[in-house]
Tab-separated table of C-alpha atoms and ligand atoms in Angstrom:
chain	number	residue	atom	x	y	z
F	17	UNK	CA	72.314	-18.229	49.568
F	18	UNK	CA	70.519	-17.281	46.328
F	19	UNK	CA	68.971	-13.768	44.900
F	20	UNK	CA	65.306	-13.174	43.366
F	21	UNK	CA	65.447	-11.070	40.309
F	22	UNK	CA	61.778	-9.663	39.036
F	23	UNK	CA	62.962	-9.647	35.149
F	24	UNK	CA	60.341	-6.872	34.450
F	25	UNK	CA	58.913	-6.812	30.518
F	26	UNK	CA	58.608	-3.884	27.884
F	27	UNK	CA	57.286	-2.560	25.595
F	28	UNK	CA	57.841	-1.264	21.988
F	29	UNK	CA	56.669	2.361	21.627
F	30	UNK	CA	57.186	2.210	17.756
F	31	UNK	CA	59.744	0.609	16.047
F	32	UNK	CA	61.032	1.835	12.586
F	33	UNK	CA	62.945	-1.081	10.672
F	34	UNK	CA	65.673	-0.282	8.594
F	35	UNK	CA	67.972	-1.656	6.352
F	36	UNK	CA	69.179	-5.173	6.254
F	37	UNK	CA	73.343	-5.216	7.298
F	38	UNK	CA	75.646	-6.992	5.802
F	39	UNK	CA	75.557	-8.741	9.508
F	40	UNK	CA	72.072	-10.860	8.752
F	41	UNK	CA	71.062	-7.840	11.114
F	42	UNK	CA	68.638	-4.828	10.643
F	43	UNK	CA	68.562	-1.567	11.420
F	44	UNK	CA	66.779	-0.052	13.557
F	45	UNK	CA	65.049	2.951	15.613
F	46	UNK	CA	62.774	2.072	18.645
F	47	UNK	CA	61.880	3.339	22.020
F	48	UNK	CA	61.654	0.687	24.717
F	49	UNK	CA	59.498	1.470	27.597
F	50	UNK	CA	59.987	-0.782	30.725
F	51	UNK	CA	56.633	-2.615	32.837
F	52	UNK	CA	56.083	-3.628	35.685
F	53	UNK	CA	55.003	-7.349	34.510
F	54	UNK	CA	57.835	-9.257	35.596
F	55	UNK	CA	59.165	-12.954	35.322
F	56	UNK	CA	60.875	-14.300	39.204
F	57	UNK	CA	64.537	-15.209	38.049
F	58	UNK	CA	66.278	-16.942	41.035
F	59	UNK	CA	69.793	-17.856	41.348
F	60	UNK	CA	71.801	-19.873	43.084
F	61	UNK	CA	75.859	-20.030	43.063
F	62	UNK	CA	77.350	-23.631	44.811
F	63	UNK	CA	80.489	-25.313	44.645
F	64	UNK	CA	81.162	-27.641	41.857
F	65	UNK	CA	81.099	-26.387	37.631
F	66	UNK	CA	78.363	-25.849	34.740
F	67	UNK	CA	74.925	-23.826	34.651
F	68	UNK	CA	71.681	-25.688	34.736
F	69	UNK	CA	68.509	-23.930	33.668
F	70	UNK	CA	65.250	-25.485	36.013
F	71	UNK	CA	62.000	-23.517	34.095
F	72	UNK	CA	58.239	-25.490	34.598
F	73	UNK	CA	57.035	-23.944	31.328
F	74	UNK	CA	57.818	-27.002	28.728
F	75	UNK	CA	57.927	-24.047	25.989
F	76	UNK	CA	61.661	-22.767	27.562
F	77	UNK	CA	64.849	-24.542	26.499
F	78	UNK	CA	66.443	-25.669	29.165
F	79	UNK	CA	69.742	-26.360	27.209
F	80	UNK	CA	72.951	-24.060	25.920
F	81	UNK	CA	70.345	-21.875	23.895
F	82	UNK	CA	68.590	-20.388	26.905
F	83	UNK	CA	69.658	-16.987	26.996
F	84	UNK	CA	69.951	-17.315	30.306
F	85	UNK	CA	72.585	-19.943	29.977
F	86	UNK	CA	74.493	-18.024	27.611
F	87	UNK	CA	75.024	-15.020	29.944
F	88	UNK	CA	75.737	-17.052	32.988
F	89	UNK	CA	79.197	-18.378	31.074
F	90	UNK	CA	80.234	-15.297	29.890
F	91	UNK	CA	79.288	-13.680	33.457
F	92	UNK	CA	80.650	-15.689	35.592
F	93	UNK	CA	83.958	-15.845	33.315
F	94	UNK	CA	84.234	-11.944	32.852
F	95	UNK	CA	84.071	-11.914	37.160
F	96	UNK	CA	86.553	-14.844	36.990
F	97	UNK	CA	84.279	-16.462	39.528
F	98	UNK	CA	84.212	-19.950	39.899
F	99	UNK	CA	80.902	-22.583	40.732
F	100	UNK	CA	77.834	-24.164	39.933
F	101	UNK	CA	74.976	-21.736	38.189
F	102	UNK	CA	71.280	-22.982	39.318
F	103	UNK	CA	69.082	-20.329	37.345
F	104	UNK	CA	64.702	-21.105	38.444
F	105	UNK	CA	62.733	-18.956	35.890
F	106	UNK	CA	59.256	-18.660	36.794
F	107	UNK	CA	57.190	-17.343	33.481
F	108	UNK	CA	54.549	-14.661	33.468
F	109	UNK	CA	55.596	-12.795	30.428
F	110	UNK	CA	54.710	-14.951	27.432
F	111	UNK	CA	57.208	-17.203	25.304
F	112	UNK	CA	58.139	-15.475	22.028
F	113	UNK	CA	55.521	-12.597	22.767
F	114	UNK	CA	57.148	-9.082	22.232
F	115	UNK	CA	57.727	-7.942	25.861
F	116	UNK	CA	61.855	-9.295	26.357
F	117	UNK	CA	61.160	-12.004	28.423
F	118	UNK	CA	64.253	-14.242	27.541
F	119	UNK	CA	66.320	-10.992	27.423
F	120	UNK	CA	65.055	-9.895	30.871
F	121	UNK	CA	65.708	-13.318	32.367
F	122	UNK	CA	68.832	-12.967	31.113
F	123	UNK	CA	69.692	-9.731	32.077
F	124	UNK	CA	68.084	-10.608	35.874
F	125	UNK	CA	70.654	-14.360	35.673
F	126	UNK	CA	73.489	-11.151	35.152
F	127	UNK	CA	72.378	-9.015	37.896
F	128	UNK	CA	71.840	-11.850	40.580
F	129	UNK	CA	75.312	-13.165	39.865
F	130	UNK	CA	76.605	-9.971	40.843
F	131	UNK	CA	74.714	-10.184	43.500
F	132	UNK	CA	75.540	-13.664	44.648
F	133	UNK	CA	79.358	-13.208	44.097
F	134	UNK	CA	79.338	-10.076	45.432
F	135	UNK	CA	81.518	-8.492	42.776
F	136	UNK	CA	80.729	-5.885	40.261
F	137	UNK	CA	81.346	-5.951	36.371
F	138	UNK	CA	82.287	-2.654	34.919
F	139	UNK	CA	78.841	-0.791	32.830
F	140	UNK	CA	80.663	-1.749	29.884
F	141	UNK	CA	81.219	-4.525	30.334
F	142	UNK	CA	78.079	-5.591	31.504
F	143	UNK	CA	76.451	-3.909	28.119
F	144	UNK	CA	78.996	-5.787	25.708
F	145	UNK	CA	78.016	-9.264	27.417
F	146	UNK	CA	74.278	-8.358	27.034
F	147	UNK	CA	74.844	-7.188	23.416
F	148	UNK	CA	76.521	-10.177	23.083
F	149	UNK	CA	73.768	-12.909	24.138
F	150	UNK	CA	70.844	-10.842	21.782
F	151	UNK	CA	69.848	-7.444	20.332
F	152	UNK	CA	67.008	-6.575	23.475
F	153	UNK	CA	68.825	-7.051	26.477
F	154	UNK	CA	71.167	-4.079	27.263
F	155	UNK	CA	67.954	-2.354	27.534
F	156	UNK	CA	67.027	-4.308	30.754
F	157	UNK	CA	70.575	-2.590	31.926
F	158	UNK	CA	69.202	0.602	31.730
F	159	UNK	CA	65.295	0.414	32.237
F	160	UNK	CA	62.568	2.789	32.195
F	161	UNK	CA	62.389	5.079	28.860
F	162	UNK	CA	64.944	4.045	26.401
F	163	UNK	CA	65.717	5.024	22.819
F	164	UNK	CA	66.994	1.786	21.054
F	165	UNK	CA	69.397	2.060	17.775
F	166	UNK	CA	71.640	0.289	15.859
F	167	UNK	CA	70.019	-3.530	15.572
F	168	UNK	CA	68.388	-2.463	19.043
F	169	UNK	CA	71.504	-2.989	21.166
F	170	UNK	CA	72.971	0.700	21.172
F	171	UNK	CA	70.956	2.094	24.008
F	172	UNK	CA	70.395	5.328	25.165
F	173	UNK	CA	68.262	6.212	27.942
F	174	UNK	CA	65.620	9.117	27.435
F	175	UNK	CA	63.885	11.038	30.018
F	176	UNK	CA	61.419	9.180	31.734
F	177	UNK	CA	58.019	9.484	30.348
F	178	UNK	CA	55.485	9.351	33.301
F	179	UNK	CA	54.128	5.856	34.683
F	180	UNK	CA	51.243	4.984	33.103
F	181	UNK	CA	48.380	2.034	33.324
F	182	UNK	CA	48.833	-0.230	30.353
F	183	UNK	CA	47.081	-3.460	29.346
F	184	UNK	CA	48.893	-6.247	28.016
F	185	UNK	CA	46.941	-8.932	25.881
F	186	UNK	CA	49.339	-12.049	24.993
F	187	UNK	CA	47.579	-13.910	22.825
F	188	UNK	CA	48.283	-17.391	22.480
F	189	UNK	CA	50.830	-17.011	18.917
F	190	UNK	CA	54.624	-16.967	18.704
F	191	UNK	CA	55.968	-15.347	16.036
F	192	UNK	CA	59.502	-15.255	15.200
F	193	UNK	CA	61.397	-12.424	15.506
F	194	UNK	CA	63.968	-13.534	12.360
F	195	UNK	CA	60.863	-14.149	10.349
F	196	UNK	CA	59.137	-11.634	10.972
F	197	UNK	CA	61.726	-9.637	9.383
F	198	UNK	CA	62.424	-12.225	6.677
F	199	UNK	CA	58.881	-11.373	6.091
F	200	UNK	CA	59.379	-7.326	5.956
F	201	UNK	CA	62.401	-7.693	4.074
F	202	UNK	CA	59.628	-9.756	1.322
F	203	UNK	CA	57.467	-6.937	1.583
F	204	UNK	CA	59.928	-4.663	0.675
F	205	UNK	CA	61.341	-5.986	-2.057
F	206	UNK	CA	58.404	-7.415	-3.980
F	207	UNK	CA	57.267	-3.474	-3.535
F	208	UNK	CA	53.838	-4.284	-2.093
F	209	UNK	CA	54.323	-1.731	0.140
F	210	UNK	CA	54.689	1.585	-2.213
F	211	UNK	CA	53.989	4.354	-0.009
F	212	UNK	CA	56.657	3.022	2.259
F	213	UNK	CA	59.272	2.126	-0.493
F	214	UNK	CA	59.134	5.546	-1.585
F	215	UNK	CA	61.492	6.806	0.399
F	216	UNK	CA	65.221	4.318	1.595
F	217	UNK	CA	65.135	2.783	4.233
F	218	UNK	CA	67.911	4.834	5.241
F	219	UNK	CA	66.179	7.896	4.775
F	220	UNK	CA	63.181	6.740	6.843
F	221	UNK	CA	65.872	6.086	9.613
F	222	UNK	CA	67.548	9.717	9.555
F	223	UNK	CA	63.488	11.086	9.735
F	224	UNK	CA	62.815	9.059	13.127
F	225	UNK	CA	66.208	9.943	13.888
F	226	UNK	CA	65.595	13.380	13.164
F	227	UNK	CA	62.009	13.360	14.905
F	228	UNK	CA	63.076	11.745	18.124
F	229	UNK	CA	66.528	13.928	18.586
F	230	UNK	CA	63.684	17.002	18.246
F	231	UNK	CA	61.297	15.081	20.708
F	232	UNK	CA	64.232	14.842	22.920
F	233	UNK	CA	65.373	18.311	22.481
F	234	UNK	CA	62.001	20.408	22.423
F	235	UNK	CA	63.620	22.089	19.278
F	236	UNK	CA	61.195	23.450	16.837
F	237	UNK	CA	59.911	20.742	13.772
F	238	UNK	CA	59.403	18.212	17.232
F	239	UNK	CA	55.742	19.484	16.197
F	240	UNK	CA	55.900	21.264	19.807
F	241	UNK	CA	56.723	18.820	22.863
F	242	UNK	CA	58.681	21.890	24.442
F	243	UNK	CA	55.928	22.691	26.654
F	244	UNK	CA	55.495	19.418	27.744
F	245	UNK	CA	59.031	18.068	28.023
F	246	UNK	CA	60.034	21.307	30.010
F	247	UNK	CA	56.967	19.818	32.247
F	248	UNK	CA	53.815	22.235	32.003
F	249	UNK	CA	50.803	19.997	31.929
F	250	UNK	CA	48.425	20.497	29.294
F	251	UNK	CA	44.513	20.318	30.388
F	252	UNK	CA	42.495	17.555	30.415
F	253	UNK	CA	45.530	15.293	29.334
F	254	UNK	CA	48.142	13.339	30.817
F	255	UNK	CA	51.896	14.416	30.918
F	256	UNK	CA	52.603	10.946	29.777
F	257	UNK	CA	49.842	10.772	27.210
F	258	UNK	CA	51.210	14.162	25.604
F	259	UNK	CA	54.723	13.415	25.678
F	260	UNK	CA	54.134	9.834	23.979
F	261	UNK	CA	51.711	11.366	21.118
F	262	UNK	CA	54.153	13.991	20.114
F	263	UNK	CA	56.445	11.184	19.854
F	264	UNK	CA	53.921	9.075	17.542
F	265	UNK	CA	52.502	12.470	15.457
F	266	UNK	CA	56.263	12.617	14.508
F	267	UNK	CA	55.521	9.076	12.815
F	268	UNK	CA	57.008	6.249	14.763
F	269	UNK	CA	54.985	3.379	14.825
F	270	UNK	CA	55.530	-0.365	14.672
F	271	UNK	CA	56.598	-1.436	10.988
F	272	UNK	CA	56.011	-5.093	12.198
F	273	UNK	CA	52.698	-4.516	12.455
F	274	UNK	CA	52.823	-4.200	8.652
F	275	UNK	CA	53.503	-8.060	8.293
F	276	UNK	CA	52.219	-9.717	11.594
F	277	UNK	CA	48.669	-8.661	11.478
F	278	UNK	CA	47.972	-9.540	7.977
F	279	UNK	CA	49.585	-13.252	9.141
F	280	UNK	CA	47.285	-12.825	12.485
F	281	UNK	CA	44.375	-10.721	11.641
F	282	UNK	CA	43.072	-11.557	15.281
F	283	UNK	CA	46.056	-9.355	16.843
F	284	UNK	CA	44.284	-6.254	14.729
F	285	UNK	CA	41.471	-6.787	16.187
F	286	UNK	CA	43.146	-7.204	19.962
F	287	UNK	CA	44.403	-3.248	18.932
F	288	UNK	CA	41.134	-2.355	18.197
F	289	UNK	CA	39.294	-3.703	21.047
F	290	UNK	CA	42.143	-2.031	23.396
F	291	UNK	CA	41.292	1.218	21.019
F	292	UNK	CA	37.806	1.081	21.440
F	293	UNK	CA	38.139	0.572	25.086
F	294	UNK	CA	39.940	3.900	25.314
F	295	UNK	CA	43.685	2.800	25.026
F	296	UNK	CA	45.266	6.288	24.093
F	297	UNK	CA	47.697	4.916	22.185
F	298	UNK	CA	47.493	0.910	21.434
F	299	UNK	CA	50.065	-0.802	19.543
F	300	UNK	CA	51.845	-4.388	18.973
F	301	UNK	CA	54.851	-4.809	20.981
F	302	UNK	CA	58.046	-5.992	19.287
F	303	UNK	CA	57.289	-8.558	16.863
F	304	UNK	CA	54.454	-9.655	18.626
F	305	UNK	CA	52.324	-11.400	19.635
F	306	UNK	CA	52.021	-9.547	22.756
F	307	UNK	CA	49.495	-6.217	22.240
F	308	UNK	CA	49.666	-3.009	24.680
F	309	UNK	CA	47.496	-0.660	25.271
F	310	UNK	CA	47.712	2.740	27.476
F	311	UNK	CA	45.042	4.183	29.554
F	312	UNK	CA	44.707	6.744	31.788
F	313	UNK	CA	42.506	5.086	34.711
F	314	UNK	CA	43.794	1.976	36.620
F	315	UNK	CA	40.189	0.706	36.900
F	316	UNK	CA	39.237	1.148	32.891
F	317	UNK	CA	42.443	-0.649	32.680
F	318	UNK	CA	41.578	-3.453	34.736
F	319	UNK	CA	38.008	-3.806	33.400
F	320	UNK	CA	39.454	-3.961	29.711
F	321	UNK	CA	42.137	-6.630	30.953
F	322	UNK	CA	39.752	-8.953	32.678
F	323	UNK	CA	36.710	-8.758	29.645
F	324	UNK	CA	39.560	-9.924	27.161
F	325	UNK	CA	40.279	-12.690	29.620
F	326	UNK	CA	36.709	-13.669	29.691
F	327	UNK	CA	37.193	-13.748	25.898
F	328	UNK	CA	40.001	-16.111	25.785
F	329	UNK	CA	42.363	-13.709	25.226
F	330	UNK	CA	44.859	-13.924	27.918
F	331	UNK	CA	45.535	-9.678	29.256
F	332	UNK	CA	46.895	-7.914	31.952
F	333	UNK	CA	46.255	-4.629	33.510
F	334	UNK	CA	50.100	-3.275	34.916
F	335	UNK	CA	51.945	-0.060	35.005
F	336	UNK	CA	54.825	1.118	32.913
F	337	UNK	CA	57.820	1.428	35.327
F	338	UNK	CA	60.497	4.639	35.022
F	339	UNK	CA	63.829	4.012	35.213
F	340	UNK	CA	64.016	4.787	39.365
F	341	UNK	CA	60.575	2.358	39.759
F	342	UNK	CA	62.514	-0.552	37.689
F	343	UNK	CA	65.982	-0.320	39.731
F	344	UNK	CA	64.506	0.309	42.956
F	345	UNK	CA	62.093	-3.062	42.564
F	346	UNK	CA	64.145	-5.115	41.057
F	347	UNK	CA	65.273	-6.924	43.768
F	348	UNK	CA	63.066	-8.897	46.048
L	30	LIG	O1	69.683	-10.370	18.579
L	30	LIG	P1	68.639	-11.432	18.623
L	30	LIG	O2	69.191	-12.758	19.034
L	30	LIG	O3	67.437	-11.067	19.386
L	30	LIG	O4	68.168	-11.594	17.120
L	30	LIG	C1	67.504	-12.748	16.670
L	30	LIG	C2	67.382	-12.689	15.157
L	30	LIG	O5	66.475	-11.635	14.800
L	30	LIG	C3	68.673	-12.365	14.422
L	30	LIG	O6	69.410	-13.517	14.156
L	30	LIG	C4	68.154	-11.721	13.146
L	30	LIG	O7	67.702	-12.708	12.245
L	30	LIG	C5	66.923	-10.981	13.616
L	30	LIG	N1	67.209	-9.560	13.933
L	30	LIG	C6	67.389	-8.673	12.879
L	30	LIG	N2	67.638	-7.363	13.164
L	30	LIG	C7	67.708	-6.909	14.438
L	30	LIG	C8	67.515	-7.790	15.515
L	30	LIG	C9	67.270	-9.122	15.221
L	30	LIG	O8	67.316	-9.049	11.701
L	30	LIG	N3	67.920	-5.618	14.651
């Protein structure tokens, strides 16, 4: 017997970085938005010890520092199940690109163990092992709309915002997530930054706090989502387009766009192009290199994904997926 997984993506929907811990970790405030691009996970549970990884893309590891591998030991010894892992990942999602692939595979290797074995670990549980393996993937144990705190683990999840067409452009660039904020923490000490150094980064961590408790609430000083969270549609706009600009007016964006793009100038332009193109809100996702942009017609959204492709960009015109859309397909 085995189980298919679809390890579906996401999305960053701003991403305020704070403080670096005394951990090696930062802080941090983001909302993670689930998609319906998707990596196949497949696994397979036989008699006989050890996990082995099979993955055709040369760029995934293959060894002990696959996340998948990781999970698979601590999940099969938290069920107290015995036998042989076989875990296929087939890659859409890029390598190193923004959108949780290696977290989602992981998550999926999780979830199709369950499956497999038939036995259940406790939601806990399941989110301490997760937290365990790396900072993104208890989000892939929740899915759809999800606000993300602490170093991104602590998640919480929000209402859904509506589904919504969305291009993904991966360009061809890994960028580390560790230097990437190596490379923040630079910026902020050396001060080139001033008009963000002017406030702590604590401070600037109680604000989005502040702003997306209000979002969440409707409460006045959420610069006036009420209407729209209580679920009166404004004219001429999408619910989901509404709800996610009050979110941004109240100043979350994505702080590592402050020190990818000037490292990849050609991922600014990707956000432009999606801009230009009529993305309602455009943005890179994660660290990068992946960039997202969200439109409110399926066929602009395919149009915009296939004339990147023709520019050598590689894109993708999906759908964001609520939290009922990712549970309910996440199983073949
Ligand atoms: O948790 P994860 O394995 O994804 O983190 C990889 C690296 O990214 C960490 O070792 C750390 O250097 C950096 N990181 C961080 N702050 C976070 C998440 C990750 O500094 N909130």
């Amino acid at each position: 017997m085995s189980v298919t997984v679809r390890a579906f993506g996401k999305i960053n929907l701003g991403l305020c970085i704070g403080s670096l811990r005394a951990d090696g970790f930062h802080d941090l405030r983001t909302v993670y938005q689930t998609i319906a691009l998707h990596d196949l996970v497949r696994v397979v549970v036989s008699r006989g010890s050890g996990v082995e990884i099979r993955c055709a893309d040369a760029r995934v590891p293959c060894d002990q520092s696959n996340t998948c591998y990781r999970i698979a030991e601590r999940t099969m010894a938290a069920l107290n199940a015995k036998g042989r892992v076989v875990v296929e990942i087939e890659k859409t999602l890029p390598v190193q690109g923004g959108l949780g692939g290696a977290s989602a595979n992981a998550v999926a290797t999780l979830l199709g163990l369950e499956r497999e074995l038939k036995k259940r670990l406790s939601g806990g549980e399941g989110l301490r092992i997760a937290a365990e393996v790396g900072s993104d993937l208890p989000l892939f144990l929740v899915g759809g709309t999800i606000l993300g705190v602490g170093r991104g683990e602590e998640v919480y999840p929000m209402p859904d915002l509506p589904e919504t067409h969305c291009v993904i452009a991966t360009p061809e660039i890994g960028v580390s997530t560790p230097q990437a904020f190596a490379a923040w923490d630079r910026m902020w000490n050396d001060g080139s930054a001033p008009e963000l150094t002017r406030s702590s980064p604590s401070a600037r961590m109680t604000r989005v706090g502040r702003v997306v408790s209000a979002w969440l609430s409707g409460a006045p000083g959420g610069e006036g989502p009420r209407k729209t969270v209580s679920g009166v549609p404004a004219r001429g706009r999408g619910r989901a387009e509404i709800l996610l600009l009050d979110l941004v007016r109240t100043g979350i964006e994505n702080d590592f766009e402050r020190v990818v793009f000037p490292q990849h100038p050609e991922l600014r332009e990707v956000k432009s192009v999606l801009a230009r193109a009529g993305a309602y809100y455009a943005s890179l996702s994660g660290s990068g290199s992946a960039v997202f942009g969200l439109f409110r017609s399926g066929a602009v959204a395919s149009r915009v994904a296939a004339s990147l492709a023709k520019s050598g960009v590689p894109a993708w015109a999906t759908r964001t997926l609520s939290r009922r859309g990712y549970w309910r397909k996440i199983f073949d």
